[in-house]
Coordinates of C-alpha atoms and ligand atoms in Angstrom, one line a residue:
M1 CA -87.2 -119.7 -49.8
P2 CA -90.6 -119.3 -48.8
L3 CA -92.7 -117.9 -51.3
S4 CA -94.3 -114.4 -50.8
Q5 CA -97.8 -113.8 -50.9
E6 CA -97.8 -112.2 -54.2
A7 CA -95.9 -115.2 -55.8
L8 CA -98.3 -117.6 -54.1
F9 CA -101.2 -116.1 -55.7
K10 CA -99.3 -115.7 -58.9
V11 CA -99.0 -119.4 -59.0
A12 CA -102.6 -119.9 -57.9
L13 CA -103.7 -117.8 -60.7
N14 CA -101.6 -119.5 -63.2
L15 CA -99.9 -116.2 -64.3
E16 CA -97.0 -116.1 -66.6
D17 CA -94.6 -113.5 -67.3
P18 CA -94.7 -110.7 -67.9
W19 CA -97.8 -110.7 -65.7
Y20 CA -97.0 -110.5 -62.1
I21 CA -98.9 -109.5 -58.8
K22 CA -98.2 -106.3 -57.5
R23 CA -100.3 -105.9 -54.5
I24 CA -103.0 -107.8 -52.6
D25 CA -105.5 -105.7 -50.4
F26 CA -107.6 -107.8 -48.0
S27 CA -110.6 -106.1 -46.2
A28 CA -111.9 -108.3 -43.5
E29 CA -114.7 -105.6 -43.0
E30 CA -115.7 -105.6 -46.5
K31 CA -115.2 -109.3 -46.8
Q32 CA -113.3 -108.3 -50.0
L33 CA -109.9 -109.5 -51.6
D34 CA -108.4 -107.4 -54.3
I35 CA -105.8 -108.7 -56.3
H36 CA -103.7 -106.0 -58.3
V37 CA -102.1 -107.6 -61.4
D38 CA -99.5 -105.7 -63.4
F39 CA -97.1 -106.3 -66.2
K40 CA -93.3 -105.8 -66.5
S41 CA -92.3 -102.5 -68.1
G42 CA -90.8 -102.9 -71.4
S43 CA -92.8 -106.0 -72.4
K44 CA -94.0 -106.3 -75.8
Y45 CA -97.2 -107.9 -76.9
S46 CA -98.8 -109.5 -80.2
C47 CA -101.6 -107.4 -81.8
A48 CA -104.9 -108.8 -80.4
K49 CA -106.3 -108.4 -83.9
C50 CA -103.8 -109.5 -86.6
G51 CA -101.4 -111.3 -84.2
K52 CA -98.3 -109.4 -85.0
P53 CA -95.7 -110.0 -82.5
N54 CA -93.5 -107.6 -80.7
C55 CA -96.0 -104.4 -80.6
G56 CA -95.0 -101.7 -77.9
V57 CA -97.3 -100.5 -75.3
H58 CA -99.2 -97.5 -76.2
D59 CA -101.0 -96.7 -73.1
T60 CA -102.9 -98.6 -70.5
I61 CA -106.6 -98.9 -69.4
E62 CA -107.8 -99.9 -65.8
R63 CA -110.1 -103.1 -65.8
T64 CA -111.6 -105.2 -63.0
W65 CA -112.8 -108.8 -63.1
R66 CA -114.9 -110.7 -60.7
H67 CA -112.7 -113.8 -59.7
L68 CA -113.9 -117.0 -57.8
N69 CA -114.3 -116.2 -54.0
F70 CA -111.7 -116.7 -52.0
F71 CA -113.6 -118.7 -49.0
Q72 CA -116.2 -116.2 -48.3
F73 CA -114.3 -113.2 -49.6
K74 CA -115.6 -111.7 -52.9
T75 CA -112.5 -111.5 -55.0
Y76 CA -111.6 -109.0 -57.8
I77 CA -108.7 -109.0 -60.1
H78 CA -107.5 -105.3 -61.0
C79 CA -105.0 -104.5 -63.9
R80 CA -104.0 -101.8 -66.1
V81 CA -104.3 -103.5 -69.4
P82 CA -101.8 -102.5 -71.9
R83 CA -103.1 -101.5 -75.6
T84 CA -100.8 -101.8 -78.3
K85 CA -100.3 -99.8 -81.4
C86 CA -100.1 -101.8 -84.8
D87 CA -99.0 -100.3 -87.9
D88 CA -102.1 -102.1 -89.7
C89 CA -104.9 -102.4 -87.0
G90 CA -104.1 -99.3 -84.8
V91 CA -104.6 -99.2 -81.1
K92 CA -105.8 -102.5 -79.6
Q93 CA -106.1 -103.7 -76.1
V94 CA -104.0 -106.9 -75.6
K95 CA -105.6 -110.3 -74.7
V96 CA -105.1 -111.0 -71.0
P97 CA -104.9 -114.8 -70.1
W98 CA -107.4 -114.8 -67.1
A99 CA -110.4 -113.6 -69.0
R100 CA -112.1 -113.2 -72.3
K101 CA -112.5 -110.2 -74.2
G102 CA -115.2 -108.0 -72.9
S103 CA -116.1 -110.0 -69.9
G104 CA -116.4 -108.7 -66.4
F105 CA -115.7 -112.2 -65.0
T106 CA -112.4 -114.3 -65.1
L107 CA -112.3 -117.7 -67.2
L108 CA -112.5 -119.6 -63.7
M109 CA -115.6 -117.7 -62.8
D110 CA -117.2 -118.3 -66.1
S111 CA -116.4 -121.8 -65.7
M112 CA -118.1 -122.2 -62.4
I113 CA -121.3 -120.1 -63.8
V114 CA -121.6 -122.7 -66.6
L115 CA -121.2 -125.7 -64.4
M116 CA -123.8 -124.4 -61.8
A117 CA -126.2 -123.3 -64.5
Q118 CA -126.6 -126.9 -65.5
H119 CA -128.0 -127.7 -62.1
M120 CA -129.1 -124.4 -60.5
T121 CA -131.5 -121.7 -61.8
V122 CA -130.0 -118.5 -62.9
T123 CA -131.9 -116.6 -60.2
A124 CA -130.2 -118.9 -57.5
I125 CA -126.8 -118.3 -59.0
A126 CA -127.4 -114.6 -59.0
E127 CA -128.2 -114.7 -55.4
M128 CA -125.4 -117.1 -54.6
I129 CA -122.7 -115.1 -56.0
D130 CA -124.3 -111.5 -55.4
E131 CA -124.2 -110.5 -59.2
H132 CA -127.1 -109.1 -61.2
D133 CA -128.7 -111.9 -63.3
T134 CA -128.3 -110.3 -66.7
R135 CA -124.6 -110.5 -66.2
I136 CA -124.8 -114.4 -65.8
W137 CA -127.2 -114.7 -68.6
R138 CA -124.5 -113.1 -70.9
V139 CA -121.7 -115.5 -69.9
L140 CA -124.2 -118.3 -70.5
E141 CA -125.1 -117.0 -73.9
H142 CA -121.5 -116.8 -75.1
Y143 CA -120.6 -120.3 -74.2
V144 CA -123.8 -121.9 -75.5
M145 CA -123.4 -120.1 -78.7
E146 CA -119.6 -120.7 -78.9
A147 CA -120.0 -124.4 -78.2
R148 CA -122.9 -124.5 -80.8
S149 CA -120.7 -123.2 -83.4
H150 CA -118.5 -126.3 -83.5
E151 CA -121.5 -128.7 -83.4
D152 CA -121.3 -131.3 -86.3
F153 CA -124.7 -132.5 -87.6
S154 CA -123.6 -134.7 -90.3
E155 CA -124.6 -137.8 -88.8
I156 CA -128.0 -136.9 -87.8
K157 CA -130.8 -139.1 -89.4
S158 CA -133.8 -139.3 -87.0
V159 CA -135.3 -136.1 -85.6
G160 CA -138.1 -135.5 -83.2
V161 CA -139.8 -131.9 -83.0
D162 CA -142.3 -130.9 -80.3
E163 CA -143.2 -127.6 -78.7
T164 CA -143.0 -126.2 -75.1
S165 CA -143.2 -123.0 -73.5
R166 CA -141.5 -121.4 -70.5
A167 CA -145.0 -120.7 -68.9
K168 CA -148.6 -120.5 -69.8
G169 CA -149.1 -117.6 -72.1
H170 CA -145.6 -117.3 -73.0
K171 CA -144.3 -117.6 -76.4
Y172 CA -143.7 -121.3 -77.8
V173 CA -140.4 -122.7 -78.8
S174 CA -140.0 -125.5 -81.0
V175 CA -137.2 -128.0 -79.8
F176 CA -135.6 -130.5 -82.4
I177 CA -133.8 -133.6 -81.0
D178 CA -131.4 -136.0 -82.6
L179 CA -133.3 -139.2 -81.6
D180 CA -130.1 -141.4 -82.0
E181 CA -128.0 -139.4 -79.6
S182 CA -130.9 -138.0 -77.4
R183 CA -129.7 -134.5 -77.4
V184 CA -131.7 -131.1 -78.6
V185 CA -129.8 -130.0 -81.6
H186 CA -132.0 -126.9 -82.5
V187 CA -134.6 -124.7 -80.7
C188 CA -136.3 -121.6 -82.2
E189 CA -139.3 -119.4 -81.4
G190 CA -142.7 -120.6 -82.7
K191 CA -144.4 -123.9 -83.6
D192 CA -145.2 -123.3 -87.3
A193 CA -143.8 -124.6 -90.6
S194 CA -141.0 -121.8 -90.6
T195 CA -139.6 -123.6 -87.5
I196 CA -138.8 -126.5 -89.7
E197 CA -137.1 -124.2 -92.1
S198 CA -135.2 -122.9 -89.2
F199 CA -133.9 -126.3 -88.3
K200 CA -133.2 -127.0 -92.0
S201 CA -130.7 -124.1 -92.3
D202 CA -129.1 -124.7 -88.8
L203 CA -128.6 -128.3 -89.9
E204 CA -126.9 -127.3 -93.2
Q205 CA -124.9 -124.7 -91.3
H206 CA -123.4 -127.4 -89.2
K207 CA -122.4 -129.9 -92.0
G208 CA -125.9 -131.8 -92.0
S209 CA -128.0 -132.4 -94.8
S210 CA -131.8 -132.4 -95.3
E211 CA -131.3 -135.2 -97.7
N212 CA -129.8 -137.5 -94.8
I213 CA -133.1 -137.3 -92.6
S214 CA -135.0 -140.5 -93.2
S215 CA -137.5 -140.1 -90.3
F216 CA -139.0 -137.3 -88.3
C217 CA -141.3 -137.6 -85.5
C218 CA -144.0 -134.9 -84.5
D219 CA -147.6 -134.4 -83.5
M220 CA -150.3 -134.1 -85.9
S221 CA -150.1 -130.3 -86.4
P222 CA -150.5 -129.7 -90.0
A223 CA -147.7 -127.0 -90.0
F224 CA -145.2 -129.5 -89.0
I225 CA -146.4 -132.2 -91.4
S226 CA -146.2 -129.7 -94.4
G227 CA -143.1 -128.1 -93.3
I228 CA -141.4 -131.5 -92.9
E229 CA -142.9 -132.7 -96.5
N230 CA -141.5 -129.5 -97.9
S231 CA -138.1 -129.3 -96.4
F232 CA -137.1 -133.0 -95.9
P233 CA -138.2 -134.8 -99.1
N234 CA -136.6 -138.3 -97.8
A235 CA -138.1 -138.4 -94.3
S236 CA -141.0 -140.5 -93.4
I237 CA -143.1 -138.9 -90.8
T238 CA -144.1 -140.9 -87.7
F239 CA -146.6 -139.4 -85.4
D240 CA -145.6 -139.3 -81.8
K241 CA -147.6 -142.0 -79.9
F242 CA -147.9 -139.8 -76.8
H243 CA -149.8 -137.1 -78.8
V244 CA -152.0 -139.8 -80.2
M245 CA -152.9 -141.0 -76.8
K246 CA -153.4 -137.6 -75.6
L247 CA -156.1 -137.1 -78.1
M248 CA -157.8 -140.2 -77.0
N249 CA -157.5 -139.0 -73.6
E250 CA -159.2 -135.9 -74.6
A251 CA -161.9 -137.7 -76.0
I252 CA -162.6 -139.7 -72.8
D253 CA -162.7 -136.5 -70.9
K254 CA -165.2 -135.0 -73.1
V255 CA -167.2 -138.2 -72.8
R256 CA -166.9 -138.1 -69.0
R257 CA -168.0 -134.3 -68.5
E258 CA -171.0 -134.8 -70.6
E259 CA -172.1 -138.1 -68.5
Q260 CA -171.1 -136.6 -65.3
S261 CA -173.8 -133.7 -65.7
H262 CA -176.5 -136.4 -64.9
N263 CA -174.4 -139.2 -63.1
A264 CA -173.0 -138.1 -59.8
L265 CA -171.0 -141.1 -59.6
L266 CA -168.5 -139.8 -61.9
K267 CA -167.7 -136.7 -59.8
K268 CA -164.0 -136.6 -59.0
T269 CA -163.1 -139.5 -61.4
R270 CA -161.1 -137.5 -64.0
Y271 CA -157.7 -138.8 -63.5
V272 CA -158.9 -142.3 -62.8
W273 CA -159.9 -142.5 -66.5
L274 CA -156.8 -140.5 -67.8
K275 CA -153.9 -142.2 -66.1
N276 CA -152.6 -145.5 -67.2
P277 CA -153.9 -148.4 -65.3
E278 CA -150.5 -149.3 -63.7
N279 CA -150.2 -145.9 -62.5
L280 CA -153.3 -145.6 -60.5
T281 CA -153.0 -145.0 -56.7
L282 CA -154.6 -147.4 -54.5
K283 CA -157.2 -145.2 -53.6
Q284 CA -157.9 -144.5 -57.6
N285 CA -158.1 -148.3 -58.1
E286 CA -160.7 -148.5 -55.5
T287 CA -162.8 -145.7 -57.3
L288 CA -162.6 -147.4 -60.6
K289 CA -163.3 -151.0 -59.5
P290 CA -167.4 -150.6 -58.9
L291 CA -167.5 -148.2 -61.8
K292 CA -166.3 -150.9 -64.1
D293 CA -169.7 -152.8 -63.5
L294 CA -171.8 -149.9 -64.6
R295 CA -173.1 -149.4 -68.0
L296 CA -171.1 -146.1 -68.4
K297 CA -170.3 -144.4 -71.7
T298 CA -167.1 -143.1 -70.2
L299 CA -166.0 -147.0 -69.3
K300 CA -166.8 -147.6 -73.0
A301 CA -164.5 -144.7 -74.1
Y302 CA -161.7 -145.9 -71.6
N303 CA -162.0 -149.5 -73.0
I304 CA -161.4 -148.0 -76.4
K305 CA -158.6 -146.4 -75.1
L306 CA -157.0 -149.3 -73.6
A307 CA -157.3 -151.0 -77.0
L308 CA -155.5 -148.2 -78.8
R309 CA -152.9 -148.6 -76.3
D310 CA -152.3 -152.1 -77.2
F311 CA -151.5 -151.0 -80.9
W312 CA -148.2 -149.7 -80.0
N313 CA -146.8 -153.0 -78.8
Y314 CA -147.1 -154.5 -82.2
T315 CA -143.9 -155.3 -83.9
N316 CA -145.3 -156.8 -87.4
P317 CA -146.6 -153.9 -89.5
H318 CA -149.3 -156.0 -91.2
S319 CA -150.8 -157.4 -87.9
A320 CA -150.5 -154.0 -86.4
E321 CA -152.6 -152.4 -89.1
D322 CA -155.2 -155.0 -89.3
Y323 CA -155.6 -154.4 -85.4
L324 CA -155.9 -150.6 -86.0
K325 CA -158.5 -151.3 -88.6
R326 CA -160.4 -153.3 -86.1
W327 CA -159.9 -150.5 -83.6
Y328 CA -161.1 -148.0 -85.8
F329 CA -164.3 -149.7 -86.6
W330 CA -165.0 -150.2 -82.9
A331 CA -164.2 -146.6 -82.2
T332 CA -166.3 -145.3 -84.9
H333 CA -169.4 -147.5 -83.9
S334 CA -169.2 -146.4 -80.3
R335 CA -171.9 -143.7 -80.7
L336 CA -169.8 -141.6 -78.8
N337 CA -169.0 -138.4 -80.6
P338 CA -165.6 -137.5 -79.1
V339 CA -164.3 -141.1 -79.7
I340 CA -165.6 -140.9 -83.4
D341 CA -163.8 -137.6 -83.7
C342 CA -160.5 -139.1 -82.4
A343 CA -160.8 -142.2 -84.6
K344 CA -161.3 -140.0 -87.5
T345 CA -158.1 -138.2 -86.9
V346 CA -156.4 -141.4 -86.4
K347 CA -157.7 -142.3 -90.0
Q348 CA -156.5 -138.9 -91.4
H349 CA -152.9 -139.6 -90.1
W350 CA -153.1 -143.4 -90.8
N351 CA -149.6 -143.8 -92.3
G352 CA -147.8 -141.7 -90.0
I353 CA -149.5 -143.7 -87.1
N354 CA -148.6 -147.3 -88.5
N355 CA -145.0 -146.0 -89.3
Y356 CA -144.5 -146.3 -85.5
I357 CA -144.4 -150.0 -85.9
K358 CA -141.3 -149.6 -88.4
T359 CA -139.6 -147.0 -86.8
K360 CA -140.4 -147.4 -83.2
I361 CA -139.6 -143.7 -82.8
N362 CA -141.4 -141.5 -80.4
N363 CA -140.8 -138.1 -78.6
G364 CA -140.7 -139.7 -75.3
I365 CA -137.1 -138.4 -75.0
L366 CA -138.5 -134.9 -75.3
E367 CA -140.8 -135.8 -72.2
G368 CA -137.5 -136.5 -70.3
T369 CA -136.1 -133.4 -71.8
N370 CA -139.2 -131.7 -70.8
S371 CA -138.7 -132.7 -67.1
L372 CA -135.1 -131.2 -67.3
I373 CA -136.6 -127.9 -68.9
Q374 CA -139.2 -128.1 -66.1
A375 CA -136.6 -128.2 -63.6
A376 CA -134.9 -125.1 -65.2
K377 CA -138.2 -123.3 -65.1
D378 CA -139.1 -123.2 -61.5
S379 CA -139.9 -119.6 -62.1
A380 CA -140.6 -118.4 -65.5
R381 CA -140.2 -114.9 -64.8
G382 CA -136.5 -115.8 -64.0
F383 CA -135.8 -116.3 -67.5
R384 CA -136.7 -112.8 -68.5
S385 CA -137.0 -113.7 -72.2
T386 CA -137.6 -116.4 -74.5
K387 CA -134.0 -116.2 -75.6
N388 CA -132.8 -117.1 -72.3
F389 CA -135.3 -119.9 -71.9
I390 CA -133.6 -121.5 -75.2
I391 CA -130.1 -120.9 -74.1
T392 CA -131.2 -122.9 -70.9
I393 CA -132.6 -125.8 -73.2
Y394 CA -129.2 -125.7 -75.0
L395 CA -127.3 -125.7 -71.7
R396 CA -129.1 -128.6 -70.2
T397 CA -130.1 -130.8 -72.9
G398 CA -127.9 -130.1 -75.9
K399 CA -124.8 -132.4 -74.7
L400 CA -122.6 -129.5 -75.6
K401 CA -118.8 -129.3 -75.1
F402 CA -117.9 -126.2 -73.5
N403 CA -114.3 -124.6 -74.0
L404 CA -113.5 -123.6 -70.5
P405 CA -110.7 -124.1 -68.0
T406 CA -111.2 -126.7 -65.5
Ligands
LIG1 ZN1 -102.6 -105.6 -85.9

């Protein structure tokens, strides 16, 4: 016996008794498919709140859910959902198997949205499925929060923290990474000591312990340092090498700008000095070559940077520290004020910089994460809020396990 259209859709939607498809309306003009689901009369249900079985139907309430498109046709499921009357809980709407409570999308639609959001911006998804983006953000928030509630942080030992923002002028968020697993484990607003507190309490809410954290990688901001010292007594701090090099680059840039004001040869050479030599373009290499024969302050600063860069390759802590001492002597005797300032900052953060040779941790993963975040922020206004920006970071870099049908 061939299946009727209704029976076919019942199988496709995975519907089980007492649910059945009463009617299917197909409008070619409106490009819409409406599936009307109903339940067999006399059916009993469990109370949605306490689970008590065999509750009778008290009344029904009309509901509609957006489902996956059927080819190019927008598809909706309609149903009069029964409400049970339980002696203990009163009148409650029963759980339908195709959608979660309070959602206007079916579970399969949710599933597709979560999948797409890992590769597309929400603005693009909203346009593609023709729904308002705030509805999509609500779906994403639900699944991210739900997946995070099952996270286990008991194995976390090594943590990196850095800040980012969805765009210039927007609020900063601090991103915490489990450096062993390369996954974002905590994101919160701000970039001060309170964010370290926020991470600590989140860690403890997920079976983690502040005592277990043996190393922390961060930039040289006093707020992070004091926060870590207060909240993570067993953690040694390693300063992120990329931030140290950034400081050195800023010193070069100051020297160049000053020198450029009376030396036209330095015009348009900014990135020649800031980029790593191996990353220079052919043209930039050609620009740099003749400059290397001149007695330039900028060149001196540049050579001091290249020397600092070699420090990170050391593996023996003693040789490394000796080397850094010699570098410090050179830098502080360079008679270049920005370079001297940079060297003094290095001196002030001596132990945390030398720690790198032992721990070899850095926030480079965060840079990679940042590029994922960057990919998600092709339009900062597409996020609408810092909360949505945080949801996106978790979604793309949290390695979360979503509880969704496949
Ligand atoms: Zn009940």
